[in-house]
Coordinates of C-alpha atoms and ligand atoms in Angstrom, one line a residue:
Chain C
M1 CA 19.6 2.0 -26.1
A2 CA 16.5 1.7 -24.0
N3 CA 13.9 4.3 -24.5
M4 CA 13.6 6.2 -21.2
A5 CA 9.9 6.4 -21.5
D6 CA 9.7 2.6 -21.4
V7 CA 11.3 2.4 -18.0
L8 CA 8.6 2.2 -15.4
L9 CA 10.5 1.8 -12.2
D10 CA 14.2 2.6 -11.7
L11 CA 16.0 2.0 -8.4
R12 CA 19.6 3.5 -8.3
N13 CA 22.1 2.6 -5.6
V14 CA 19.3 2.2 -3.1
R15 CA 20.2 1.7 0.6
A16 CA 17.3 1.0 2.8
G17 CA 16.2 -0.8 5.9
Y18 CA 14.4 -0.6 9.2
G19 CA 15.4 1.9 11.9
D20 CA 19.2 1.7 12.1
S21 CA 19.6 -1.6 10.4
V22 CA 20.4 -1.5 6.7
V23 CA 18.9 -4.4 4.7
L24 CA 19.3 -3.3 1.0
D25 CA 22.7 -1.9 0.1
D26 CA 23.6 -0.3 -3.2
L27 CA 20.8 -2.0 -5.0
S28 CA 20.0 -1.0 -8.6
L29 CA 17.1 -2.3 -10.6
E30 CA 15.2 -1.3 -13.7
V31 CA 11.7 -2.6 -14.7
K32 CA 10.4 -1.8 -18.2
E33 CA 6.9 -1.5 -19.3
G34 CA 5.4 -4.9 -20.2
E35 CA 8.3 -6.7 -18.7
S36 CA 8.0 -9.6 -16.2
L37 CA 10.7 -10.0 -13.6
A38 CA 11.3 -12.8 -11.0
V39 CA 13.1 -11.9 -7.8
L40 CA 14.7 -14.9 -6.3
G41 CA 16.7 -15.5 -3.2
R42 CA 16.7 -17.4 0.1
N43 CA 14.6 -16.4 3.1
G44 CA 15.7 -13.2 4.8
M45 CA 17.8 -12.0 1.9
G46 CA 15.7 -8.8 1.5
K47 CA 13.2 -9.6 -1.1
S48 CA 10.1 -8.3 0.8
T49 CA 12.2 -5.3 1.9
L50 CA 12.8 -4.5 -1.7
F51 CA 9.0 -4.3 -2.3
L52 CA 8.5 -2.3 0.9
T53 CA 11.2 0.1 -0.3
I54 CA 9.6 0.5 -3.7
M55 CA 6.3 1.3 -1.9
G56 CA 8.0 3.7 0.5
F57 CA 7.5 1.8 3.7
T58 CA 11.2 1.4 4.7
R59 CA 13.8 3.9 5.8
L60 CA 15.7 4.9 2.7
T61 CA 19.1 6.3 3.5
G62 CA 20.7 6.4 0.0
G63 CA 20.1 6.3 -3.7
S64 CA 16.9 7.1 -5.5
V65 CA 13.7 5.6 -6.8
S66 CA 12.0 6.9 -9.9
W67 CA 8.8 6.2 -11.7
R68 CA 8.5 6.9 -15.4
G69 CA 11.6 9.1 -15.1
E70 CA 10.2 11.1 -12.2
D71 CA 11.9 11.0 -8.8
I72 CA 9.6 9.4 -6.2
T73 CA 12.2 8.8 -3.5
R74 CA 10.4 10.9 -1.0
L75 CA 6.9 10.5 -2.2
A76 CA 4.2 9.3 0.3
S77 CA 3.2 5.6 -0.1
H78 CA -0.4 6.3 -1.1
R79 CA 0.7 8.6 -3.9
R80 CA 2.9 5.9 -5.3
A81 CA -0.1 3.6 -5.3
R82 CA -2.0 6.3 -7.2
L83 CA 0.8 6.6 -9.7
G84 CA 0.2 3.0 -10.7
L85 CA 2.3 0.9 -8.3
G86 CA 0.3 -2.2 -7.1
W87 CA 1.6 -4.2 -4.2
V88 CA 0.5 -7.6 -2.9
A89 CA 2.0 -8.1 0.5
Q90 CA 3.5 -11.4 1.5
E91 CA 1.2 -11.7 4.5
R92 CA -1.8 -10.9 2.2
E93 CA -3.1 -8.4 4.7
I94 CA -6.8 -8.7 3.8
F95 CA -9.0 -6.1 5.7
P96 CA -10.8 -8.4 8.2
S97 CA -13.8 -6.0 8.8
L98 CA -14.5 -5.6 5.1
S99 CA -16.4 -8.1 3.0
V100 CA -14.7 -9.6 -0.1
E101 CA -16.5 -7.2 -2.3
E102 CA -15.6 -4.2 -0.1
N103 CA -12.0 -5.3 0.0
L104 CA -12.1 -5.1 -3.8
I105 CA -13.8 -1.8 -4.2
V106 CA -12.6 0.1 -1.2
M107 CA -9.7 1.7 -3.1
A108 CA -10.6 0.7 -6.7
R109 CA -9.7 3.1 -9.5
P110 CA -11.1 3.2 -13.0
G111 CA -9.6 1.0 -15.7
P112 CA -9.9 -2.4 -17.3
W113 CA -9.9 -4.1 -14.0
N114 CA -13.3 -4.0 -12.3
L115 CA -15.5 -6.3 -10.2
K116 CA -16.6 -8.1 -13.3
S117 CA -13.1 -8.8 -14.7
A118 CA -11.7 -9.6 -11.2
F119 CA -14.5 -12.2 -10.6
E120 CA -13.8 -13.6 -14.1
L121 CA -10.1 -14.1 -13.1
F122 CA -11.1 -15.6 -9.7
P123 CA -14.6 -17.1 -9.9
R124 CA -14.2 -18.3 -6.3
L125 CA -14.2 -14.7 -5.1
A126 CA -17.6 -14.1 -6.8
E127 CA -19.1 -17.0 -4.8
R128 CA -17.6 -15.6 -1.6
R129 CA -18.3 -11.9 -2.3
R130 CA -20.4 -11.4 0.9
A131 CA -18.0 -13.3 3.2
M132 CA -15.9 -11.1 5.6
G133 CA -12.2 -10.8 5.1
N134 CA -11.5 -12.9 8.2
Q135 CA -13.6 -15.8 7.0
L136 CA -11.5 -16.8 4.1
S137 CA -9.2 -19.7 3.5
G138 CA -5.5 -19.1 2.7
G139 CA -6.1 -19.6 -1.0
E140 CA -9.1 -17.3 -1.1
Q141 CA -7.1 -14.6 0.8
Q142 CA -4.3 -14.9 -1.7
M143 CA -6.7 -14.5 -4.6
L144 CA -8.4 -11.6 -2.9
A145 CA -5.1 -9.9 -2.2
I146 CA -4.1 -10.1 -5.9
A147 CA -7.5 -9.1 -7.1
R148 CA -7.7 -6.2 -4.7
S149 CA -4.4 -4.8 -6.0
L150 CA -5.5 -5.3 -9.6
M151 CA -8.7 -3.2 -8.8
I152 CA -6.5 -0.1 -8.4
N153 CA -5.5 -0.8 -12.1
P154 CA -1.8 -0.6 -11.5
S155 CA 0.8 -0.3 -14.3
L156 CA 3.1 -2.5 -12.3
L157 CA 2.2 -5.3 -9.9
L158 CA 4.5 -6.3 -7.2
L159 CA 3.7 -9.9 -6.1
D160 CA 5.3 -11.1 -2.9
E161 CA 5.2 -14.9 -2.7
P162 CA 1.7 -15.3 -4.0
L163 CA 1.9 -19.1 -4.0
E164 CA 3.3 -19.5 -0.5
G165 CA 1.6 -22.1 1.6
L166 CA -1.2 -23.0 -0.9
A167 CA -2.4 -26.4 -1.9
P168 CA -0.8 -27.7 -5.1
I169 CA -4.1 -27.4 -7.1
I170 CA -4.5 -23.8 -6.1
V171 CA -0.9 -23.1 -6.9
E172 CA -1.5 -24.3 -10.4
E173 CA -4.7 -22.2 -10.8
L174 CA -3.1 -19.1 -9.4
A175 CA 0.1 -19.5 -11.4
A176 CA -2.0 -19.7 -14.6
S177 CA -3.9 -16.5 -13.6
I178 CA -0.6 -14.7 -13.0
G179 CA 0.6 -15.9 -16.3
R180 CA -2.6 -14.6 -18.0
M181 CA -2.2 -11.2 -16.3
A182 CA 1.2 -10.8 -17.8
T183 CA 0.5 -12.2 -21.3
E184 CA -3.2 -11.3 -22.0
H185 CA -3.5 -8.1 -20.0
G186 CA 0.1 -6.9 -20.5
T187 CA 0.4 -6.1 -16.8
T188 CA 4.0 -5.5 -15.8
I189 CA 4.9 -7.9 -13.1
V190 CA 7.6 -8.3 -10.5
L191 CA 7.3 -11.7 -8.8
I192 CA 9.0 -12.8 -5.6
E193 CA 8.7 -16.6 -5.3
Q194 CA 10.3 -19.4 -3.4
H195 CA 9.4 -21.9 -6.1
A196 CA 12.1 -20.8 -8.5
D197 CA 10.8 -23.1 -11.3
V198 CA 7.3 -21.6 -11.2
A199 CA 8.7 -18.1 -11.0
L200 CA 11.1 -18.6 -13.9
S201 CA 8.5 -20.1 -16.1
L202 CA 6.1 -17.2 -15.6
T203 CA 8.6 -14.4 -16.2
R204 CA 11.1 -13.2 -18.9
K205 CA 13.8 -11.9 -16.7
A206 CA 15.2 -12.7 -13.2
V207 CA 17.4 -11.3 -10.5
V208 CA 18.8 -13.1 -7.5
L209 CA 19.1 -11.3 -4.2
E210 CA 21.7 -12.2 -1.6
R211 CA 22.1 -10.3 1.7
G212 CA 20.4 -7.2 0.2
A213 CA 22.2 -7.0 -3.0
I214 CA 21.6 -8.3 -6.5
V215 CA 24.2 -11.0 -7.2
H216 CA 22.9 -12.4 -10.5
R217 CA 20.9 -11.2 -13.4
A218 CA 19.7 -13.4 -16.2
A219 CA 16.9 -14.2 -18.6
S220 CA 14.5 -16.5 -16.8
E221 CA 14.7 -19.1 -19.5
D222 CA 18.5 -19.3 -19.1
L223 CA 18.5 -19.3 -15.4
L224 CA 16.0 -22.1 -15.4
A225 CA 18.5 -24.2 -17.3
D226 CA 21.4 -23.0 -15.2
S227 CA 21.2 -25.5 -12.3
K228 CA 24.7 -24.6 -11.1
T229 CA 23.7 -20.9 -10.4
L230 CA 20.4 -21.9 -9.0
D231 CA 22.0 -24.4 -6.7
R232 CA 24.7 -21.9 -5.6
Y233 CA 22.3 -19.0 -4.7
L234 CA 19.1 -20.9 -3.8
G235 CA 20.5 -24.2 -2.7
L236 CA 18.1 -26.2 -4.6
K237 CA 18.4 -28.8 -7.3
L238 CA 15.5 -28.4 -9.8
E239 CA 13.8 -31.4 -10.9
V240 CA 13.2 -31.5 -14.6
I241 CA 9.8 -29.8 -15.2
Chain Z
M1 CA -42.3 0.5 41.8
L2 CA -42.5 -0.7 38.2
G3 CA -43.3 2.8 37.1
S4 CA -40.2 4.2 38.8
M5 CA -38.1 1.4 37.3
A6 CA -39.4 2.3 33.8
G7 CA -38.7 5.9 34.6
I8 CA -35.2 5.2 35.6
L9 CA -34.6 3.1 32.5
F10 CA -35.9 6.0 30.4
D11 CA -33.9 8.7 32.1
G12 CA -30.8 6.5 32.2
F13 CA -31.1 5.7 28.5
A14 CA -31.5 9.4 27.7
Y15 CA -28.4 10.1 29.8
G16 CA -26.6 7.2 28.1
M17 CA -27.4 8.8 24.7
L18 CA -25.7 11.9 25.8
L19 CA -22.6 10.0 26.8
F20 CA -22.7 8.1 23.5
L21 CA -22.6 11.4 21.5
L22 CA -19.8 12.6 23.7
S23 CA -17.7 9.5 23.3
V24 CA -18.3 7.8 20.0
G25 CA -15.8 10.0 18.1
L26 CA -13.0 9.0 20.5
S27 CA -13.7 5.3 20.1
V28 CA -13.3 5.6 16.3
T29 CA -10.2 7.8 16.3
L30 CA -8.5 5.8 19.1
G31 CA -9.1 2.6 17.2
M32 CA -7.9 4.1 14.0
M33 CA -4.7 6.0 15.0
N34 CA -4.0 4.7 18.5
F35 CA -4.0 8.3 19.5
I36 CA -4.9 8.8 23.1
N37 CA -6.9 12.0 23.0
L38 CA -7.8 12.8 26.5
S39 CA -9.0 16.3 25.4
H40 CA -12.0 14.7 23.6
A41 CA -14.5 15.9 26.2
S42 CA -13.0 19.4 25.9
F43 CA -14.6 19.5 22.4
G44 CA -17.9 18.6 24.0
M45 CA -17.4 21.5 26.4
L46 CA -16.7 23.8 23.5
G47 CA -19.9 22.8 21.8
G48 CA -21.7 23.6 25.1
Y49 CA -20.2 27.1 25.2
V50 CA -21.0 27.7 21.6
T51 CA -24.7 27.0 22.3
V52 CA -24.7 29.1 25.5
T53 CA -23.0 32.0 23.8
L54 CA -25.2 32.0 20.7
M55 CA -28.4 31.8 22.8
Q56 CA -27.4 34.4 25.4
Q57 CA -25.4 36.9 23.3
L58 CA -27.0 36.6 19.9
G59 CA -30.5 35.4 20.9
W60 CA -30.3 32.3 18.6
P61 CA -33.0 29.7 19.2
F62 CA -31.7 26.6 20.9
L63 CA -32.2 24.3 17.9
A64 CA -30.3 26.6 15.6
T65 CA -27.3 26.5 17.8
L66 CA -27.0 22.7 17.6
P67 CA -25.6 22.6 14.0
A68 CA -23.3 25.5 14.9
A69 CA -22.0 23.6 18.0
F70 CA -21.3 20.7 15.7
V71 CA -19.5 22.7 13.0
I72 CA -17.4 24.8 15.2
S73 CA -16.2 21.9 17.3
A74 CA -15.5 20.0 14.1
L75 CA -13.4 22.8 12.7
V76 CA -11.5 23.4 15.9
G77 CA -10.9 19.6 16.1
M78 CA -9.6 19.6 12.5
V79 CA -7.2 22.5 13.1
M80 CA -5.8 21.0 16.3
E81 CA -5.4 17.6 14.7
R82 CA -3.6 19.2 11.7
F83 CA -1.2 21.4 13.7
M84 CA -0.8 19.7 17.0
F85 CA -2.0 16.1 17.4
R86 CA -0.7 14.9 14.0
R87 CA 2.9 15.3 15.1
M88 CA 2.3 13.0 18.1
Y89 CA 1.0 9.9 16.3
R90 CA 4.3 8.2 16.6
A91 CA 5.0 9.5 20.1
T92 CA 4.7 7.2 23.1
D93 CA 1.5 6.8 25.0
L94 CA 2.9 8.8 27.8
D95 CA 3.7 11.8 25.6
Q96 CA 0.2 11.7 24.0
T97 CA -1.4 11.5 27.4
L98 CA 0.7 14.5 28.7
L99 CA 0.0 16.6 25.6
T100 CA -3.7 16.0 25.6
I101 CA -4.1 16.3 29.4
G102 CA -2.3 19.7 28.9
V103 CA -5.0 20.6 26.4
V104 CA -7.7 19.7 28.9
F105 CA -6.2 22.0 31.5
M106 CA -5.9 24.8 28.9
S107 CA -9.4 24.3 27.8
I108 CA -10.6 24.5 31.4
A109 CA -8.6 27.6 32.1
G110 CA -9.7 29.2 28.8
A111 CA -13.4 28.5 29.5
A112 CA -13.1 29.9 33.0
Y113 CA -11.4 33.0 31.7
I114 CA -13.9 33.6 28.9
W115 CA -17.2 32.4 30.5
G116 CA -16.3 32.4 34.2
T117 CA -16.6 29.4 36.6
V118 CA -20.3 29.7 37.2
Q119 CA -22.9 27.2 35.8
Q120 CA -24.3 28.5 32.5
P121 CA -28.1 28.9 32.6
V122 CA -30.0 28.0 29.5
V123 CA -33.7 28.3 29.0
M124 CA -35.1 25.6 26.9
P125 CA -37.9 26.4 24.5
D126 CA -41.4 25.5 25.6
Y127 CA -41.8 22.5 23.3
L128 CA -38.7 20.9 24.8
S129 CA -39.7 21.6 28.4
G130 CA -42.0 19.8 30.8
S131 CA -43.1 16.3 30.6
F132 CA -46.1 14.0 30.0
L133 CA -47.2 10.7 31.4
V134 CA -47.2 7.5 29.4
G135 CA -48.6 4.4 31.2
G136 CA -47.6 5.9 34.6
V137 CA -44.1 6.8 33.4
N138 CA -43.1 10.4 33.5
I139 CA -41.5 11.2 30.1
A140 CA -39.5 14.5 30.0
R141 CA -39.9 16.0 26.6
Y142 CA -36.2 17.1 26.5
R143 CA -35.0 13.6 27.3
L144 CA -37.2 12.1 24.6
F145 CA -35.7 14.7 22.2
L146 CA -32.2 13.6 23.2
I147 CA -33.0 10.0 22.6
V148 CA -34.5 10.7 19.1
V149 CA -31.5 12.8 18.1
A150 CA -29.0 10.2 19.3
L151 CA -30.8 7.4 17.6
V152 CA -30.9 9.3 14.3
I153 CA -27.2 10.0 14.5
T154 CA -26.4 6.4 15.4
L155 CA -28.3 5.2 12.4
L156 CA -26.6 7.7 10.2
M157 CA -23.2 6.8 11.5
I158 CA -23.7 3.0 11.3
G159 CA -25.1 3.4 7.9
G160 CA -22.3 5.7 6.8
L161 CA -19.6 3.4 8.2
E162 CA -21.2 0.2 6.8
W163 CA -22.7 1.3 3.5
T164 CA -20.5 4.0 2.0
R165 CA -17.0 3.8 0.5
F166 CA -15.7 6.4 2.9
G167 CA -17.0 4.2 5.7
A168 CA -15.2 1.2 4.2
Q169 CA -12.0 3.3 4.0
I170 CA -12.2 4.2 7.6
R171 CA -12.6 0.5 8.5
A172 CA -9.7 -0.4 6.2
A173 CA -7.5 2.2 7.9
V174 CA -8.5 0.9 11.3
D175 CA -7.7 -2.7 10.3
N176 CA -4.4 -2.1 8.6
Q177 CA -3.0 1.3 8.0
R178 CA 0.0 0.3 6.0
M179 CA -2.0 -1.8 3.6
A180 CA -4.6 1.0 3.2
R181 CA -1.8 3.4 2.3
G182 CA -0.3 0.8 -0.1
L183 CA -3.5 0.7 -2.0
G184 CA -3.6 4.5 -2.3
L185 CA -5.6 5.7 0.7
D186 CA -4.6 9.0 2.1
V187 CA -4.8 7.8 5.7
D188 CA -3.9 11.2 7.1
R189 CA -6.7 12.9 5.3
T190 CA -9.2 10.1 6.2
F191 CA -8.2 10.4 9.8
S192 CA -8.4 14.2 9.8
L193 CA -12.0 14.0 8.5
T194 CA -12.9 11.3 11.0
F195 CA -11.3 13.2 13.8
S196 CA -13.2 16.3 12.8
L197 CA -16.5 14.4 12.7
G198 CA -15.8 12.9 16.1
S199 CA -15.0 16.3 17.6
G200 CA -18.2 17.7 16.0
L201 CA -20.3 15.0 17.5
A202 CA -18.7 15.6 20.9
G203 CA -19.6 19.3 20.4
L204 CA -23.2 18.4 19.6
G205 CA -23.2 16.2 22.7
G206 CA -21.9 19.0 24.8
A207 CA -24.6 21.4 23.5
L208 CA -27.3 18.9 24.2
A209 CA -25.8 18.1 27.7
I210 CA -26.4 21.6 29.2
A211 CA -30.1 21.2 29.8
M212 CA -29.5 17.9 31.5
V213 CA -26.3 18.1 33.4
G214 CA -25.4 21.8 33.3
L215 CA -22.2 23.4 32.0
D216 CA -19.2 24.8 33.8
P217 CA -15.4 24.5 33.1
G218 CA -15.2 21.3 35.1
F219 CA -17.1 19.6 32.2
A220 CA -13.9 18.7 30.3
F221 CA -12.7 16.6 33.2
A222 CA -16.0 15.3 34.6
Y223 CA -17.0 13.8 31.3
L224 CA -13.5 12.7 30.3
I225 CA -14.0 9.9 32.9
Y226 CA -17.3 8.9 31.4
V227 CA -16.0 9.0 27.9
L228 CA -13.1 6.8 28.8
I229 CA -15.4 4.3 30.5
V230 CA -17.7 4.2 27.4
V231 CA -14.7 3.6 25.1
S232 CA -13.1 0.9 27.1
V233 CA -16.3 -0.9 27.9
G234 CA -17.6 -0.6 24.3
G235 CA -14.4 -1.6 22.6
L236 CA -12.3 0.4 20.2
A237 CA -13.7 1.5 16.8
S238 CA -17.1 0.0 17.4
I239 CA -20.0 2.5 17.1
W240 CA -22.4 -0.2 18.2
G241 CA -20.2 -1.0 21.2
S242 CA -20.1 2.6 22.2
F243 CA -23.9 2.8 21.9
V244 CA -24.4 -0.3 24.2
A245 CA -21.7 0.8 26.7
A246 CA -23.1 4.3 26.9
S247 CA -26.7 3.0 27.4
L248 CA -25.5 0.6 30.2
L249 CA -23.4 3.4 31.8
G250 CA -26.3 5.9 31.7
I251 CA -28.8 3.4 33.1
C252 CA -26.4 2.1 35.8
D253 CA -25.5 5.6 36.9
M254 CA -29.2 6.6 37.2
A255 CA -30.2 3.4 38.9
G256 CA -27.3 3.6 41.3
K257 CA -28.0 7.2 42.3
Y258 CA -31.7 6.3 42.8
Y259 CA -31.5 2.9 44.6
V260 CA -28.2 3.0 46.4
P261 CA -27.3 6.6 46.8
Q262 CA -24.8 5.9 49.4
L263 CA -22.7 4.2 46.8
G264 CA -22.9 7.3 44.6
S265 CA -21.1 6.9 41.3
F266 CA -19.3 3.9 42.6
L267 CA -21.6 1.5 40.8
I268 CA -20.5 2.4 37.3
Y269 CA -16.9 1.7 38.2
L270 CA -17.9 -1.7 39.5
M271 CA -19.7 -2.3 36.3
M272 CA -16.6 -1.2 34.3
V273 CA -14.3 -3.4 36.3
G274 CA -16.6 -6.4 36.0
I275 CA -17.1 -6.1 32.2
L276 CA -13.4 -5.5 31.5
M277 CA -12.4 -8.5 33.6
W278 CA -14.9 -10.6 31.6
R279 CA -13.9 -9.1 28.2
P280 CA -10.6 -7.1 28.4
V281 CA -11.1 -5.7 24.9
G282 CA -14.5 -4.4 25.7
L283 CA -18.0 -5.7 24.7
F284 CA -17.5 -5.3 21.0
G285 CA -13.8 -4.7 20.7
K286 CA -11.5 -6.7 18.6
R287 CA -8.2 -5.8 20.2
Ligands
LIG1 N1 10.0 -4.9 10.2 C1 11.3 -5.2 10.2 N2 12.2 -4.7 11.1 C2 13.5 -5.0 11.2 N3 14.0 -5.9 10.4 C3 13.3 -6.5 9.5 C4 11.9 -6.2 9.4 N4 11.4 -6.9 8.3 C5 12.5 -7.7 7.9 N5 13.6 -7.4 8.6 C6 14.9 -8.0 8.4 O1 15.3 -7.7 7.1 C7 15.9 -8.8 6.5 C8 15.3 -9.1 5.1 O2 14.0 -9.5 5.4 P1 12.9 -9.7 4.2 O3 13.0 -8.6 3.3 O4 11.6 -10.0 4.8 O5 13.5 -11.1 3.5 P2 12.8 -12.0 2.4 O6 11.5 -11.4 2.0 O7 13.8 -12.1 1.3 O8 12.6 -13.3 3.1 C9 15.9 -10.0 7.4 O9 17.1 -10.0 8.1 C10 14.8 -9.5 8.4 O10 15.1 -10.0 9.7
LIG2 MG1 9.6 -12.1 2.2

């Protein structure tokens, strides 16, 4: 039996979407403290919508969301962030009129993550600290988006396709950083990723989304070896890594 | 000739500083929440009447009424934002326009009811009256005072926006509200404070305006036009843009009335159309 106190985030029978359109239907998901979870699925299956729903940015019409056993279904987004939910948006959404350093400290909260540790994780950001948000390369923006969310010292980090559109060398570097966040810092991570192989090697558990519902749950290790399931839901044959 | 040109520049700049104080708040809140607050100049008018009332009824010295004009306009702004405007952020532009233009009419009727439709006389203290000559240019003390006050406030605001965490939070909310919320910013509260500050500054502008342009209930409309020109020419959410636009507007208006009086105020509209055709987002606007 799982200890209730260990459950950070609990979605039960959630139905949510935009305006009148329902994207997630009857979705249930549990994330425990210290866990790392990969969310896989083809484009348009509702992965980003899942994160937006957790953050309170979609229209929720059924089910409930709780945080450490407390109902947050109707809680304002900024309060969820203050409770410890960190969100890295798919589009990065760096503040263009803030410098790199300002992006990092504008909403920072006390904890192990501070400017120093963020710059240690991403030395490139230290070099660019005075640059404005709109002067960064794609890779730099991605690092900044992750570091900015870490600066609020979240208990749970939602990462939406952090490796998308980056050069292979940066993908490696970022993947290693994400791995370190999970293992060394014990940050609980939920990772949406198109590169299923990378996502599965960085996480312990995985779920597959299809048309707004979870259609498969597995240990990442097992799913990585299960090319039949991967092929069925993601339509990709994994090369041997 | 040169002397009169310098004099017009000086007077126009002083007038521009007045317009700057009256409009800068609207530029920031419009950029932040996309809320079309046509009643912004009404807060300026309120500040003017606060100063007039305190001086006439309670015998306060002019300088002491200025902080009061700021504070009362800021508080009224905060209350109206909380209970009326906040409900309208998601409404259409037309609904916002109709609501706030309604507030303008109410403020005009209210002012006329309480204070009458006459021009309010104020007597400036001696040290702010009269003028002196510098290199052949006639410098009115009061206008110099206006310029100094506006410059100090500009520096404070730019410094506050650029160098404080609260300023960075305002910029973040202007850039991307959803992300700011997602990181834990209480955007509603930030906006409420910003709105309140902007209303307070308008109130201060209104109080300072009386000695230069007078005060009657028509103020809320007359200056609405100027405020909108400053905001559109300067660009949204840009303090520096508002500053430059207000200076230009003040100087053009003065120069126009002096050199081509038959055109009247027409020159400033020409200027606005010209600048907006060249840069549709305004001089310093980003969108
Ligand atoms: N802002 C929005 N308004 C309306 N529909 C949206 C919006 N964002 C996404 N959708 C729709 O929701 C569905 C799921 O999208 P999304 O969650 O972004 O998928 P994924 O992240 O898995 O690629 C898609 O059909 C998409 O068209
Ligand atoms: Mg997505």
